[in-house]
Coordinates of C-alpha atoms in Angstrom, one line a residue:
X20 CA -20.7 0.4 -10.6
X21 CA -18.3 2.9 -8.2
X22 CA -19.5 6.3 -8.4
X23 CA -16.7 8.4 -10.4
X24 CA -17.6 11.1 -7.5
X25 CA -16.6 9.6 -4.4
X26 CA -14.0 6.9 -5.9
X27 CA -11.0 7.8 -7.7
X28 CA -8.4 6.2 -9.2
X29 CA -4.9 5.7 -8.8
X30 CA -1.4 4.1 -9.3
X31 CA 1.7 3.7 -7.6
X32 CA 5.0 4.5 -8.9
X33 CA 6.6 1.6 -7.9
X34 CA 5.6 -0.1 -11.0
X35 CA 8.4 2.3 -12.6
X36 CA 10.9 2.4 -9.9
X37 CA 11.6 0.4 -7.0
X38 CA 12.1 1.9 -3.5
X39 CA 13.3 -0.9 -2.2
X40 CA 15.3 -2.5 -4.8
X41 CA 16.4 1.0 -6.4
X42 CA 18.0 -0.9 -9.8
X43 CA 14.5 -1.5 -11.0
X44 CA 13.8 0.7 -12.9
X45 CA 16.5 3.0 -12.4
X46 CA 16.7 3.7 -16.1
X47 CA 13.3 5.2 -15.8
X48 CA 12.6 9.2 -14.7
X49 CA 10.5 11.1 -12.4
X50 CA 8.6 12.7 -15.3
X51 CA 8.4 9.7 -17.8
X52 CA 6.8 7.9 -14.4
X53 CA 4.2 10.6 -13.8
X54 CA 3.5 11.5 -17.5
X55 CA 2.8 7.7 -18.3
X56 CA 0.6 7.5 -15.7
X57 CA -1.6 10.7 -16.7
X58 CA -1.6 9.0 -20.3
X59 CA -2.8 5.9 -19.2
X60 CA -5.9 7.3 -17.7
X61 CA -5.1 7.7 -13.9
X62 CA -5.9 11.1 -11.6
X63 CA -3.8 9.9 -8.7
X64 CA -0.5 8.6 -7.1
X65 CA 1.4 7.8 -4.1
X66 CA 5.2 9.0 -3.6
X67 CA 8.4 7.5 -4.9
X68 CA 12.2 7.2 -4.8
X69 CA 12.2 9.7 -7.7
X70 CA 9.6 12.0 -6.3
X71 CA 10.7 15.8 -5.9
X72 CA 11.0 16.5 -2.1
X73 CA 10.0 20.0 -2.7
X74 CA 6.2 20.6 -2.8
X75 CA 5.9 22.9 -4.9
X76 CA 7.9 21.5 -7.5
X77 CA 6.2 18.5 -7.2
X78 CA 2.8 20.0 -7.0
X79 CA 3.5 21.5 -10.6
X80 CA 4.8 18.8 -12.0
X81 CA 1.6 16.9 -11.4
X82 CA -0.6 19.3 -11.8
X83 CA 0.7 20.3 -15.4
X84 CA -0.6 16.4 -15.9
X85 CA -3.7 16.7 -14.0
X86 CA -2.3 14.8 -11.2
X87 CA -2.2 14.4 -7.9
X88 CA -0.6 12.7 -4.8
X89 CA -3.3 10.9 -2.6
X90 CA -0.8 8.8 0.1
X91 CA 2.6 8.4 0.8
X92 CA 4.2 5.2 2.7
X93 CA 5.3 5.9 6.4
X94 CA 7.1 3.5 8.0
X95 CA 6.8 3.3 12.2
X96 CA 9.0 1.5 13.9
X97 CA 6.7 1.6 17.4
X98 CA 7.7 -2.0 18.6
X99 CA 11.4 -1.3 18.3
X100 CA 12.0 2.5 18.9
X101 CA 11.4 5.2 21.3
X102 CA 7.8 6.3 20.1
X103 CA 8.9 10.1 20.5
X104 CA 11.3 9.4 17.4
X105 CA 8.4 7.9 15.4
X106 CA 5.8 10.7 15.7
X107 CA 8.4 13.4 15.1
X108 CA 9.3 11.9 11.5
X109 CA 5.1 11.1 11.2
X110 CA 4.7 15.2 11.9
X111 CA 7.5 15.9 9.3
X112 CA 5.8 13.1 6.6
X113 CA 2.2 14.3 6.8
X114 CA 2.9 17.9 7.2
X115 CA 4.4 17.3 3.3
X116 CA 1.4 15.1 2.7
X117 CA -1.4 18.5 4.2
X118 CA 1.1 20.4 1.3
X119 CA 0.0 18.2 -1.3
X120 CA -3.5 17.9 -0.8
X121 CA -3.9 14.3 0.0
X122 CA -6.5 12.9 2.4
X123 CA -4.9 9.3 4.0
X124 CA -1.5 8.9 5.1
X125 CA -0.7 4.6 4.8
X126 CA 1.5 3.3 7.5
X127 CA 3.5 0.3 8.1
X128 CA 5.0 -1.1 11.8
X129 CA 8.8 -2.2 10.3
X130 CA 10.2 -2.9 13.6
X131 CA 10.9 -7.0 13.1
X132 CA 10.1 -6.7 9.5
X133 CA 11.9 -8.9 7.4
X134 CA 10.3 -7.6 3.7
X135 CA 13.2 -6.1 2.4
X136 CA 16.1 -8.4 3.9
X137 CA 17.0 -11.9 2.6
X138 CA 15.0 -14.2 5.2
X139 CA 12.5 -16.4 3.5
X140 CA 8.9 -15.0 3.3
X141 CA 7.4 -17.6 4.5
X142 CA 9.3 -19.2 6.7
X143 CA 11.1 -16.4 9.0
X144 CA 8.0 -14.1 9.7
X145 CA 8.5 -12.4 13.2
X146 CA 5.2 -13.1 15.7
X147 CA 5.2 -10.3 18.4
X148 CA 4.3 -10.8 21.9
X149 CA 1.7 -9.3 24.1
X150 CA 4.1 -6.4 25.3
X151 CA 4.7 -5.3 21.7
X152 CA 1.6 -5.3 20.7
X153 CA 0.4 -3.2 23.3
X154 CA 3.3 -0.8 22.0
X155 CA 1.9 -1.2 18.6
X156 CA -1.6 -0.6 19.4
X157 CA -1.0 2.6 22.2
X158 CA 1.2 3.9 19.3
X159 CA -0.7 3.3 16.6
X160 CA -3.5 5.2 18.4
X161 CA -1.5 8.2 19.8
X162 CA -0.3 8.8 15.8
X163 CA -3.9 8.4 14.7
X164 CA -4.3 11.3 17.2
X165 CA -1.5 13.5 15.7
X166 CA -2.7 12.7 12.1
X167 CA -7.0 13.5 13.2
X168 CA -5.4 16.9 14.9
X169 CA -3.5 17.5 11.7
X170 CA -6.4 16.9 9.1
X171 CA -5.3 13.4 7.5
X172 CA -6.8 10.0 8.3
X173 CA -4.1 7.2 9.6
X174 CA -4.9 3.8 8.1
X175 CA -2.8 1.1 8.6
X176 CA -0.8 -1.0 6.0
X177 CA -0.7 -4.5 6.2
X178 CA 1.6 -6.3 4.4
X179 CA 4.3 -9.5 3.4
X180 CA 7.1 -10.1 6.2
X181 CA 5.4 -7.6 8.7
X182 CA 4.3 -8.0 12.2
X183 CA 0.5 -7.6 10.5
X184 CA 0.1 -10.0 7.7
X185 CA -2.6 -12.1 8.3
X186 CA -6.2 -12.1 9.1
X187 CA -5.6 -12.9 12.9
X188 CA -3.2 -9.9 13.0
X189 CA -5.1 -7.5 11.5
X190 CA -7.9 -8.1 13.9
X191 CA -6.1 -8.3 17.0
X192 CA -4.9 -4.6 15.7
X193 CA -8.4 -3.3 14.5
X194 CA -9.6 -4.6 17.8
X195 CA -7.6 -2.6 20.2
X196 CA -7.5 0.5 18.1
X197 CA -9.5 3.3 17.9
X198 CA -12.0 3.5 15.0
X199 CA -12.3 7.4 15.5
X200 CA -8.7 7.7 15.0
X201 CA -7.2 4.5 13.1
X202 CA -9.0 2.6 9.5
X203 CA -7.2 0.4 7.6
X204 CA -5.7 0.2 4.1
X205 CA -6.7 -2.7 2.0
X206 CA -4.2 -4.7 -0.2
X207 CA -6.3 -7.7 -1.7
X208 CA -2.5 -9.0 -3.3
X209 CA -0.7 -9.0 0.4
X210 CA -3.8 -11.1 1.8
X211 CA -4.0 -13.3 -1.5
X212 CA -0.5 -14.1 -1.4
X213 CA -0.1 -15.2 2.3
X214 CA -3.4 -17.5 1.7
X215 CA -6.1 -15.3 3.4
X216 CA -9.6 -14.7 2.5
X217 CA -9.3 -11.5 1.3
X218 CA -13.0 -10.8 0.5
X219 CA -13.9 -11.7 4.6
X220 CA -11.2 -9.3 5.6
X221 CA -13.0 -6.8 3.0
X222 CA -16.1 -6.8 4.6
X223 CA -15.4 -7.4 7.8
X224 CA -13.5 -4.0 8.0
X225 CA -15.4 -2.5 5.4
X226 CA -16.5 1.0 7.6
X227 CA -12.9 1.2 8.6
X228 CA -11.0 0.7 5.0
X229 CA -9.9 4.6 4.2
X230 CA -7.9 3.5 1.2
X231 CA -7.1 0.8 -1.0
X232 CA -4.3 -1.1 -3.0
X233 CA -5.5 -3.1 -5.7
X234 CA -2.6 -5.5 -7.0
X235 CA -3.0 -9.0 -8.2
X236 CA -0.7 -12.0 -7.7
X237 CA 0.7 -14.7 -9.9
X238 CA 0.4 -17.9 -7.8
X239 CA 2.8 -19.9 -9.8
X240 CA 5.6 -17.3 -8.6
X241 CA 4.0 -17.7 -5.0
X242 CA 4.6 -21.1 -4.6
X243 CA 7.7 -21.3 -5.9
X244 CA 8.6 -18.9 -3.5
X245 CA 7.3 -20.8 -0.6
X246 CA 8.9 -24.2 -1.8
X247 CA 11.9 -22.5 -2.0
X248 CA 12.3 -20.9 0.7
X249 CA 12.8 -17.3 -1.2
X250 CA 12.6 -13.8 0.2
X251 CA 9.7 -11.3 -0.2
X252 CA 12.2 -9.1 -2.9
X253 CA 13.5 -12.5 -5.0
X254 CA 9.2 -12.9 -5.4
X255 CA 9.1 -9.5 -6.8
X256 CA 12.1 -9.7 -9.2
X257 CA 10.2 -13.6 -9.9
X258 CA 7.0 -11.3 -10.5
X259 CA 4.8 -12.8 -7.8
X260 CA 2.9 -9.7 -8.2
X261 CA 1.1 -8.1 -11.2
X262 CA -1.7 -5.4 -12.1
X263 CA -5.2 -6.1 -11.7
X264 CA -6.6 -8.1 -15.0
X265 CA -3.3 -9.9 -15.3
X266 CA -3.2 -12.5 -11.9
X267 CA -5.7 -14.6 -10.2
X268 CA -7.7 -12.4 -8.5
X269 CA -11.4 -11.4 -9.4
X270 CA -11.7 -7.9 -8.3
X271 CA -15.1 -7.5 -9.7
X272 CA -17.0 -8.6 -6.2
X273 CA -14.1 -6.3 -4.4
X274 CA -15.4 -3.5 -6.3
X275 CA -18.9 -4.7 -5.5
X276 CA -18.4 -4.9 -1.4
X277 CA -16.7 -1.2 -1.9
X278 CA -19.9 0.1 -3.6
X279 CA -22.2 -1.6 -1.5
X280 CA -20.5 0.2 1.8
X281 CA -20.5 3.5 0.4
X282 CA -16.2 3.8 0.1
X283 CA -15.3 7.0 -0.8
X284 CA -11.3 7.6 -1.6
X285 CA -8.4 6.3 -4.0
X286 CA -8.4 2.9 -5.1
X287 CA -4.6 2.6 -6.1
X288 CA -3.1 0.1 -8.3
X289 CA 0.0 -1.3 -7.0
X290 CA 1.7 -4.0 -8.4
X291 CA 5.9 -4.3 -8.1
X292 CA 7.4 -5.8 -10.8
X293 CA 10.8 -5.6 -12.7
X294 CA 9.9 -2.9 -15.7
X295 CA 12.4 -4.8 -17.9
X296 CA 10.2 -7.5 -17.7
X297 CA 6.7 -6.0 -17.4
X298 CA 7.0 -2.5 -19.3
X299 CA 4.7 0.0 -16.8
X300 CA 2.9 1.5 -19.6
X301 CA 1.7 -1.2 -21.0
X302 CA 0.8 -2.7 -17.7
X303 CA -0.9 0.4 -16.4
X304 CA -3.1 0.3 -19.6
X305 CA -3.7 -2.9 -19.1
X306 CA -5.2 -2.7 -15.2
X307 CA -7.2 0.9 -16.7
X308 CA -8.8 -1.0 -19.2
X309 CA -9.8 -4.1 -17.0
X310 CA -10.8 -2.0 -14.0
X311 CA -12.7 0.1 -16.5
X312 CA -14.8 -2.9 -17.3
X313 CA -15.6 -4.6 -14.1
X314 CA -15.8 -1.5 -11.9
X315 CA -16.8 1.2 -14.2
X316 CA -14.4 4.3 -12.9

């Protein structure tokens, strides 16, 4: 069992509202977001849409619920961009993120990506060259840099229609980055749904992993989104993803690897769906009360 000490737990807004598809959930607030989550059992969160750009707002809003932010989504754009342009929005992003207390800022290369356009998933992924990933890489390591100097851990986020989606991409990037100043952040759902072994990636990177997104799939909505040809956002409005306890995935052994290697950090449930479908509520109950059980936080 994961030692309530070192591993806390953690949930994402998106669950509520939708950055990247803003009419789901639009109906639902700021505070009804946060406020759910506290009632459902969870210490921890990551930023959204809704979110209070203010600090100190935003610091009292969660901490009248005994809450509090732990990552925030950054999006680089280091294959695609001028890299001075990236690290002076990265300065800006985890200067707000010292403000609020949290430990890991979670990055994303979106330069090529196609996860919030219309291009099929599966079919229209971009595959980068050897020149751009060498800018991905130098610049992935000069931010890690900026973030060390700064007081926050850079971890990388690898996910659906990005230039790092699958095991070979991760470790070409793991491999040419600098474990002093880069770790990764774990998202057993993005690996399970783009057919990877997700408890090899798990262990293999297990020193480096600094945090972790635990969302489930529902591989009925997966393939149906490869035989169709469908875009990353049509599989979330589908519900290709869901909470932890609802999909396919056994997360009891990933809790076990994380004990075993001595993780310390959020694990963060993060699961997209369309909230008139799959209320957030009940569905962060739902993962508390499973990850309760197998993991013991």
């Amino acid at each position: 069992m994961l030692d309530r000490s070192k591993v806390k737990l953690g949930i994402a807004p998106i669950a509520w509202t939708n950055d990247d598809m803003p009419d789901l959930g639009a109906e639902n607030t700021f505070e009804q977001c946060i406020s759910e989550m506290a009632l459902a059992g969870f210490t921890g969160c990551e930023v959204g849409n809704k979110y209070p750009k203010d600090a100190v707002v935003l610091k009292k809003a969660l901490d009248l619920r005994g809450m509090q932010i732990c990552n925030a989504w950054f999006s680089t754009f280091l294959t695609t961009k001028p890299y001075e342009e990236t690290e002076r929005d990265f300065i800006r992003h985890i200067t707000f993120l010292k403000e609020m207390g949290a430990k890991v800022v979670g990055v994303s290369e979106q330069g090529h990506s196609i996860q919030g356009t219309d291009k099929s998933i599966f079919r229209d992924k971009y595959v980068m060259n050897d020149e751009e990933w060498e800018m991905l890489c130098t610049g992935l390591n000069k931010l890690g840099k900026v973030a060390k100097d700064m007081g926050i851990s850079l971890c990388f986020h690898h996910h659906m229609g990005t230039v790092v989606q699958t095991a070979a991409e991760i470790d070409r990037m793991m491999e040419n980055t600098d474990p002093e100043l880069f770790g990764l952040l774990f998202d057993s759902g993005h690996l399970a749904y783009c057919g990877e072994d997700y408890m090899a990636v798990l262990k293999k990177y297990a020193d480096r992993i600094k945090h972790v997104h635990l969302k489930d799939i529902r591989p009925e909505m997966v393939e149906k989104v490869k035989a169709e040809n469908l875009s990353f956002l049509d599989g979330v409005r589908l519900g290709t993803f869901t909470v932890p306890g609802d999909g396919a995935i056994d997360f009891k052994p990933i809790f076990d690897v994380l004990e075993e290697t001595g993780y310390e950090g959020y694990v963060l449930v993060e699961a997209e769906q369309d909230p008139a479908k799959a209320n957030p509520f009940e569905y962060a109950l739902k993962a508390r009360q499973y990850i309760a059980e197998v993991s013991g936080l």
